[in-house]
Amino acid sequence: MLSRAGWNNVVIFSMLLMIFFLNGLHHKLFKESDSYPVLPVLPESSFVLAAALPGVKVERIGTSWRSEGIWQTNAADIEAWLVAWTSTTLQTIEMPQNLPAPSSAIQFWLAGQELPWVVTLYQQGNTPFFYDKQRQVWFAPTAEQVSQFFKPIYANARMSESSAVTSEQSE
């Protein structure tokens, strides 16, 4: 039989073991959610000066916008497109495995940034992924978000497809 001092030691060591276990469990449970936070695609409060996609360049001219290249549109459409980029937050994910070469990339020149902010689009089957080079994080956007974000080049691709179909039908 244990003496009173012996039982005190058992209680003390069991309490220390329980505290150690629960503390470790606490960090294990909450580490997962902290390692993949929801982040804005572009840094918060970023002020876009220009953007470039393959075949498209968008520039701020005073308080308005202009586009050069294959996406010819008005300043309101450009503003709505940029608001989508600056206001969207996405869940970050672990780096996908066995990715093919990037499908496309977009560069944003932000006020106060020396180098452009680069977001690269990867397609693995029907699943799109964004890679933010500066923060080195991966995002999992929906297909709808990808078509909205890469609207300047997707809109041109759809117009090319429809004009090809129209020219085939006319022959």
PDB file of C-alpha atoms in Angstrom:
ATOM      1  CA  MET A   1       0.000   0.000   0.000  1.00  0.00           C
ATOM      2  CA  LEU A   2       1.220   3.535  -0.798  1.00  0.00           C
ATOM      3  CA  SER A   3       1.691   6.101   1.897  1.00  0.00           C
ATOM      4  CA  ARG A   4       0.112   9.545   1.778  1.00  0.00           C
ATOM      5  CA  ALA A   5       3.325  10.993   0.232  1.00  0.00           C
ATOM      6  CA  GLY A   6       3.336   8.179  -2.334  1.00  0.00           C
ATOM      7  CA  TRP A   7      -0.268   8.949  -3.393  1.00  0.00           C
ATOM      8  CA  ASN A   8       0.596  12.653  -3.626  1.00  0.00           C
ATOM      9  CA  ASN A   9       3.427  11.789  -6.049  1.00  0.00           C
ATOM     10  CA  VAL A  10       1.082   9.598  -8.135  1.00  0.00           C
ATOM     11  CA  VAL A  11      -1.476  12.412  -8.341  1.00  0.00           C
ATOM     12  CA  ILE A  12       1.204  15.010  -9.192  1.00  0.00           C
ATOM     13  CA  PHE A  13       2.767  12.877 -11.939  1.00  0.00           C
ATOM     14  CA  SER A  14      -0.611  11.883 -13.397  1.00  0.00           C
ATOM     15  CA  MET A  15      -1.662  15.564 -13.507  1.00  0.00           C
ATOM     16  CA  LEU A  16       1.607  16.517 -15.219  1.00  0.00           C
ATOM     17  CA  LEU A  17       1.138  13.711 -17.728  1.00  0.00           C
ATOM     18  CA  MET A  18      -2.448  14.815 -18.410  1.00  0.00           C
ATOM     19  CA  ILE A  19      -1.381  18.460 -18.879  1.00  0.00           C
ATOM     20  CA  PHE A  20       1.415  17.422 -21.230  1.00  0.00           C
ATOM     21  CA  PHE A  21      -0.971  15.206 -23.243  1.00  0.00           C
ATOM     22  CA  LEU A  22      -3.729  17.812 -23.504  1.00  0.00           C
ATOM     23  CA  ASN A  23      -1.288  20.582 -24.398  1.00  0.00           C
ATOM     24  CA  GLY A  24       0.214  18.435 -27.145  1.00  0.00           C
ATOM     25  CA  LEU A  25      -3.239  17.459 -28.366  1.00  0.00           C
ATOM     26  CA  HIS A  26      -4.289  21.121 -28.427  1.00  0.00           C
ATOM     27  CA  HIS A  27      -1.348  22.067 -30.668  1.00  0.00           C
ATOM     28  CA  LYS A  28      -1.929  19.060 -32.899  1.00  0.00           C
ATOM     29  CA  LEU A  29      -5.627  19.868 -33.369  1.00  0.00           C
ATOM     30  CA  PHE A  30      -5.177  23.548 -34.177  1.00  0.00           C
ATOM     31  CA  LYS A  31      -1.960  23.290 -36.163  1.00  0.00           C
ATOM     32  CA  GLU A  32      -3.820  21.857 -39.184  1.00  0.00           C
ATOM     33  CA  SER A  33      -6.245  24.759 -39.482  1.00  0.00           C
ATOM     34  CA  ASP A  34      -3.543  27.399 -38.994  1.00  0.00           C
ATOM     35  CA  SER A  35      -1.217  25.933 -41.610  1.00  0.00           C
ATOM     36  CA  TYR A  36      -3.786  26.352 -44.424  1.00  0.00           C
ATOM     37  CA  PRO A  37      -5.500  29.695 -43.773  1.00  0.00           C
ATOM     38  CA  VAL A  38      -7.931  31.549 -46.003  1.00  0.00           C
ATOM     39  CA  LEU A  39      -6.002  34.380 -47.676  1.00  0.00           C
ATOM     40  CA  PRO A  40      -6.793  37.095 -50.200  1.00  0.00           C
ATOM     41  CA  VAL A  41      -5.475  36.239 -53.663  1.00  0.00           C
ATOM     42  CA  LEU A  42      -3.728  39.613 -53.822  1.00  0.00           C
ATOM     43  CA  PRO A  43      -2.399  41.329 -50.680  1.00  0.00           C
ATOM     44  CA  GLU A  44      -4.991  43.243 -48.683  1.00  0.00           C
ATOM     45  CA  SER A  45      -5.346  46.924 -49.603  1.00  0.00           C
ATOM     46  CA  SER A  46      -3.250  46.445 -52.720  1.00  0.00           C
ATOM     47  CA  PHE A  47      -3.430  49.184 -55.326  1.00  0.00           C
ATOM     48  CA  VAL A  48      -3.068  47.727 -58.823  1.00  0.00           C
ATOM     49  CA  LEU A  49      -1.163  49.892 -61.288  1.00  0.00           C
ATOM     50  CA  ALA A  50      -1.021  47.396 -64.171  1.00  0.00           C
ATOM     51  CA  ALA A  51      -1.643  43.748 -64.990  1.00  0.00           C
ATOM     52  CA  ALA A  52      -0.386  41.464 -67.736  1.00  0.00           C
ATOM     53  CA  LEU A  53      -1.612  38.121 -69.048  1.00  0.00           C
ATOM     54  CA  PRO A  54      -0.472  36.350 -72.217  1.00  0.00           C
ATOM     55  CA  GLY A  55      -1.545  38.688 -75.024  1.00  0.00           C
ATOM     56  CA  VAL A  56      -3.179  41.248 -72.706  1.00  0.00           C
ATOM     57  CA  LYS A  57      -1.887  44.274 -70.839  1.00  0.00           C
ATOM     58  CA  VAL A  58      -4.062  46.422 -68.590  1.00  0.00           C
ATOM     59  CA  GLU A  59      -2.808  49.808 -67.379  1.00  0.00           C
ATOM     60  CA  ARG A  60      -4.104  52.511 -65.103  1.00  0.00           C
ATOM     61  CA  ILE A  61      -4.335  55.815 -66.953  1.00  0.00           C
ATOM     62  CA  GLY A  62      -5.084  58.501 -64.359  1.00  0.00           C
ATOM     63  CA  THR A  63      -8.300  57.322 -62.706  1.00  0.00           C
ATOM     64  CA  SER A  64      -9.366  55.099 -65.596  1.00  0.00           C
ATOM     65  CA  TRP A  65      -8.097  51.932 -67.297  1.00  0.00           C
ATOM     66  CA  ARG A  66      -7.105  50.837 -70.753  1.00  0.00           C
ATOM     67  CA  SER A  67      -6.365  47.426 -72.192  1.00  0.00           C
ATOM     68  CA  GLU A  68      -4.007  46.503 -74.968  1.00  0.00           C
ATOM     69  CA  GLY A  69      -3.836  43.270 -76.888  1.00  0.00           C
ATOM     70  CA  ILE A  70      -6.517  40.664 -77.475  1.00  0.00           C
ATOM     71  CA  TRP A  71      -8.935  41.913 -74.764  1.00  0.00           C
ATOM     72  CA  GLN A  72     -10.516  45.115 -75.993  1.00  0.00           C
ATOM     73  CA  THR A  73     -13.034  46.281 -73.411  1.00  0.00           C
ATOM     74  CA  ASN A  74     -14.161  49.351 -71.491  1.00  0.00           C
ATOM     75  CA  ALA A  75     -12.833  50.744 -68.212  1.00  0.00           C
ATOM     76  CA  ALA A  76     -15.862  49.510 -66.213  1.00  0.00           C
ATOM     77  CA  ASP A  77     -15.235  45.883 -67.239  1.00  0.00           C
ATOM     78  CA  ILE A  78     -11.561  46.217 -66.343  1.00  0.00           C
ATOM     79  CA  GLU A  79     -12.458  47.726 -62.961  1.00  0.00           C
ATOM     80  CA  ALA A  80     -14.917  44.872 -62.223  1.00  0.00           C
ATOM     81  CA  TRP A  81     -12.294  42.310 -63.234  1.00  0.00           C
ATOM     82  CA  LEU A  82      -9.688  43.876 -60.934  1.00  0.00           C
ATOM     83  CA  VAL A  83     -12.170  44.098 -58.046  1.00  0.00           C
ATOM     84  CA  ALA A  84     -12.657  40.333 -58.389  1.00  0.00           C
ATOM     85  CA  TRP A  85      -8.908  39.820 -58.034  1.00  0.00           C
ATOM     86  CA  THR A  86      -8.473  42.199 -55.106  1.00  0.00           C
ATOM     87  CA  SER A  87     -11.564  41.197 -53.116  1.00  0.00           C
ATOM     88  CA  THR A  88     -11.507  37.394 -53.391  1.00  0.00           C
ATOM     89  CA  THR A  89     -10.210  35.225 -50.569  1.00  0.00           C
ATOM     90  CA  LEU A  90      -9.427  31.550 -51.129  1.00  0.00           C
ATOM     91  CA  GLN A  91      -8.522  28.577 -48.976  1.00  0.00           C
ATOM     92  CA  THR A  92      -4.836  27.741 -49.170  1.00  0.00           C
ATOM     93  CA  ILE A  93      -3.939  24.103 -49.718  1.00  0.00           C
ATOM     94  CA  GLU A  94      -0.962  21.773 -49.638  1.00  0.00           C
ATOM     95  CA  MET A  95       1.134  21.715 -52.807  1.00  0.00           C
ATOM     96  CA  PRO A  96      -0.570  19.425 -55.358  1.00  0.00           C
ATOM     97  CA  GLN A  97       1.442  16.457 -56.591  1.00  0.00           C
ATOM     98  CA  ASN A  98       2.372  15.630 -60.213  1.00  0.00           C
ATOM     99  CA  LEU A  99       1.329  18.937 -61.722  1.00  0.00           C
ATOM    100  CA  PRO A 100       1.770  19.540 -65.445  1.00  0.00           C
ATOM    101  CA  ALA A 101       3.351  22.704 -66.792  1.00  0.00           C
ATOM    102  CA  PRO A 102       1.529  25.950 -65.927  1.00  0.00           C
ATOM    103  CA  SER A 103      -1.485  26.810 -68.079  1.00  0.00           C
ATOM    104  CA  SER A 104      -1.117  30.562 -67.704  1.00  0.00           C
ATOM    105  CA  ALA A 105       0.197  33.285 -65.419  1.00  0.00           C
ATOM    106  CA  ILE A 106      -0.731  36.810 -64.542  1.00  0.00           C
ATOM    107  CA  GLN A 107       1.500  39.589 -63.265  1.00  0.00           C
ATOM    108  CA  PHE A 108       0.247  42.513 -61.202  1.00  0.00           C
ATOM    109  CA  TRP A 109       2.280  45.647 -60.657  1.00  0.00           C
ATOM    110  CA  LEU A 110       1.207  46.925 -57.254  1.00  0.00           C
ATOM    111  CA  ALA A 111       1.899  50.309 -55.723  1.00  0.00           C
ATOM    112  CA  GLY A 112       4.817  50.102 -53.315  1.00  0.00           C
ATOM    113  CA  GLN A 113       6.081  46.795 -54.754  1.00  0.00           C
ATOM    114  CA  GLU A 114       9.304  46.733 -56.682  1.00  0.00           C
ATOM    115  CA  LEU A 115       8.652  43.446 -58.512  1.00  0.00           C
ATOM    116  CA  PRO A 116       5.390  42.253 -60.081  1.00  0.00           C
ATOM    117  CA  TRP A 117       3.073  39.999 -58.045  1.00  0.00           C
ATOM    118  CA  VAL A 118       2.816  36.711 -59.980  1.00  0.00           C
ATOM    119  CA  VAL A 119      -0.068  34.239 -59.804  1.00  0.00           C
ATOM    120  CA  THR A 120       0.363  31.082 -61.888  1.00  0.00           C
ATOM    121  CA  LEU A 121      -2.524  28.891 -63.039  1.00  0.00           C
ATOM    122  CA  TYR A 122      -2.114  25.104 -63.144  1.00  0.00           C
ATOM    123  CA  GLN A 123      -4.711  22.651 -64.451  1.00  0.00           C
ATOM    124  CA  GLN A 124      -4.642  19.041 -63.278  1.00  0.00           C
ATOM    125  CA  GLY A 125      -7.458  17.371 -65.173  1.00  0.00           C
ATOM    126  CA  ASN A 126     -10.510  19.516 -64.453  1.00  0.00           C
ATOM    127  CA  THR A 127      -9.070  20.828 -61.185  1.00  0.00           C
ATOM    128  CA  PRO A 128      -7.462  24.293 -61.268  1.00  0.00           C
ATOM    129  CA  PHE A 129      -4.785  25.518 -58.858  1.00  0.00           C
ATOM    130  CA  PHE A 130      -3.208  28.945 -58.307  1.00  0.00           C
ATOM    131  CA  TYR A 131       0.343  29.361 -57.094  1.00  0.00           C
ATOM    132  CA  ASP A 132       1.257  32.653 -55.432  1.00  0.00           C
ATOM    133  CA  LYS A 133       4.985  32.965 -56.010  1.00  0.00           C
ATOM    134  CA  GLN A 134       5.610  35.751 -53.475  1.00  0.00           C
ATOM    135  CA  ARG A 135       3.926  34.074 -50.493  1.00  0.00           C
ATOM    136  CA  GLN A 136       4.696  30.570 -51.812  1.00  0.00           C
ATOM    137  CA  VAL A 137       1.152  29.348 -51.209  1.00  0.00           C
ATOM    138  CA  TRP A 138      -1.254  27.264 -53.282  1.00  0.00           C
ATOM    139  CA  PHE A 139      -4.940  28.051 -53.727  1.00  0.00           C
ATOM    140  CA  ALA A 140      -7.808  25.865 -54.956  1.00  0.00           C
ATOM    141  CA  PRO A 141     -10.155  28.136 -56.938  1.00  0.00           C
ATOM    142  CA  THR A 142     -13.335  26.912 -58.567  1.00  0.00           C
ATOM    143  CA  ALA A 143     -13.561  26.622 -62.355  1.00  0.00           C
ATOM    144  CA  GLU A 144     -15.962  29.585 -62.301  1.00  0.00           C
ATOM    145  CA  GLN A 145     -13.403  31.721 -60.436  1.00  0.00           C
ATOM    146  CA  VAL A 146     -10.698  30.762 -62.925  1.00  0.00           C
ATOM    147  CA  SER A 147     -12.870  31.769 -65.880  1.00  0.00           C
ATOM    148  CA  GLN A 148     -13.632  35.066 -64.110  1.00  0.00           C
ATOM    149  CA  PHE A 149     -10.003  35.759 -63.179  1.00  0.00           C
ATOM    150  CA  PHE A 150      -8.621  34.821 -66.603  1.00  0.00           C
ATOM    151  CA  LYS A 151     -11.583  36.369 -68.450  1.00  0.00           C
ATOM    152  CA  PRO A 152      -9.399  38.427 -70.813  1.00  0.00           C
ATOM    153  CA  ILE A 153      -7.822  35.367 -72.394  1.00  0.00           C
ATOM    154  CA  TYR A 154     -10.806  32.998 -71.985  1.00  0.00           C
ATOM    155  CA  ALA A 155     -13.176  35.498 -73.620  1.00  0.00           C
ATOM    156  CA  ASN A 156     -10.841  35.731 -76.606  1.00  0.00           C
ATOM    157  CA  ALA A 157     -10.566  31.926 -76.817  1.00  0.00           C
ATOM    158  CA  ARG A 158     -14.385  31.575 -76.813  1.00  0.00           C
ATOM    159  CA  MET A 159     -14.679  34.247 -79.534  1.00  0.00           C
ATOM    160  CA  SER A 160     -12.053  32.425 -81.634  1.00  0.00           C
ATOM    161  CA  GLU A 161     -13.916  29.129 -81.218  1.00  0.00           C
ATOM    162  CA  SER A 162     -17.273  30.669 -82.158  1.00  0.00           C
ATOM    163  CA  SER A 163     -15.809  32.417 -85.219  1.00  0.00           C
ATOM    164  CA  ALA A 164     -14.181  29.141 -86.302  1.00  0.00           C
ATOM    165  CA  VAL A 165     -17.533  27.350 -85.978  1.00  0.00           C
ATOM    166  CA  THR A 166     -19.283  30.153 -87.891  1.00  0.00           C
ATOM    167  CA  SER A 167     -16.725  30.033 -90.716  1.00  0.00           C
ATOM    168  CA  GLU A 168     -17.041  26.218 -90.933  1.00  0.00           C
ATOM    169  CA  GLN A 169     -20.843  26.485 -91.108  1.00  0.00           C
ATOM    170  CA  SER A 170     -20.669  29.073 -93.881  1.00  0.00           C
ATOM    171  CA  GLU A 171     -18.525  26.808 -96.086  1.00  0.00           C
TER     172      GLU A 171
END
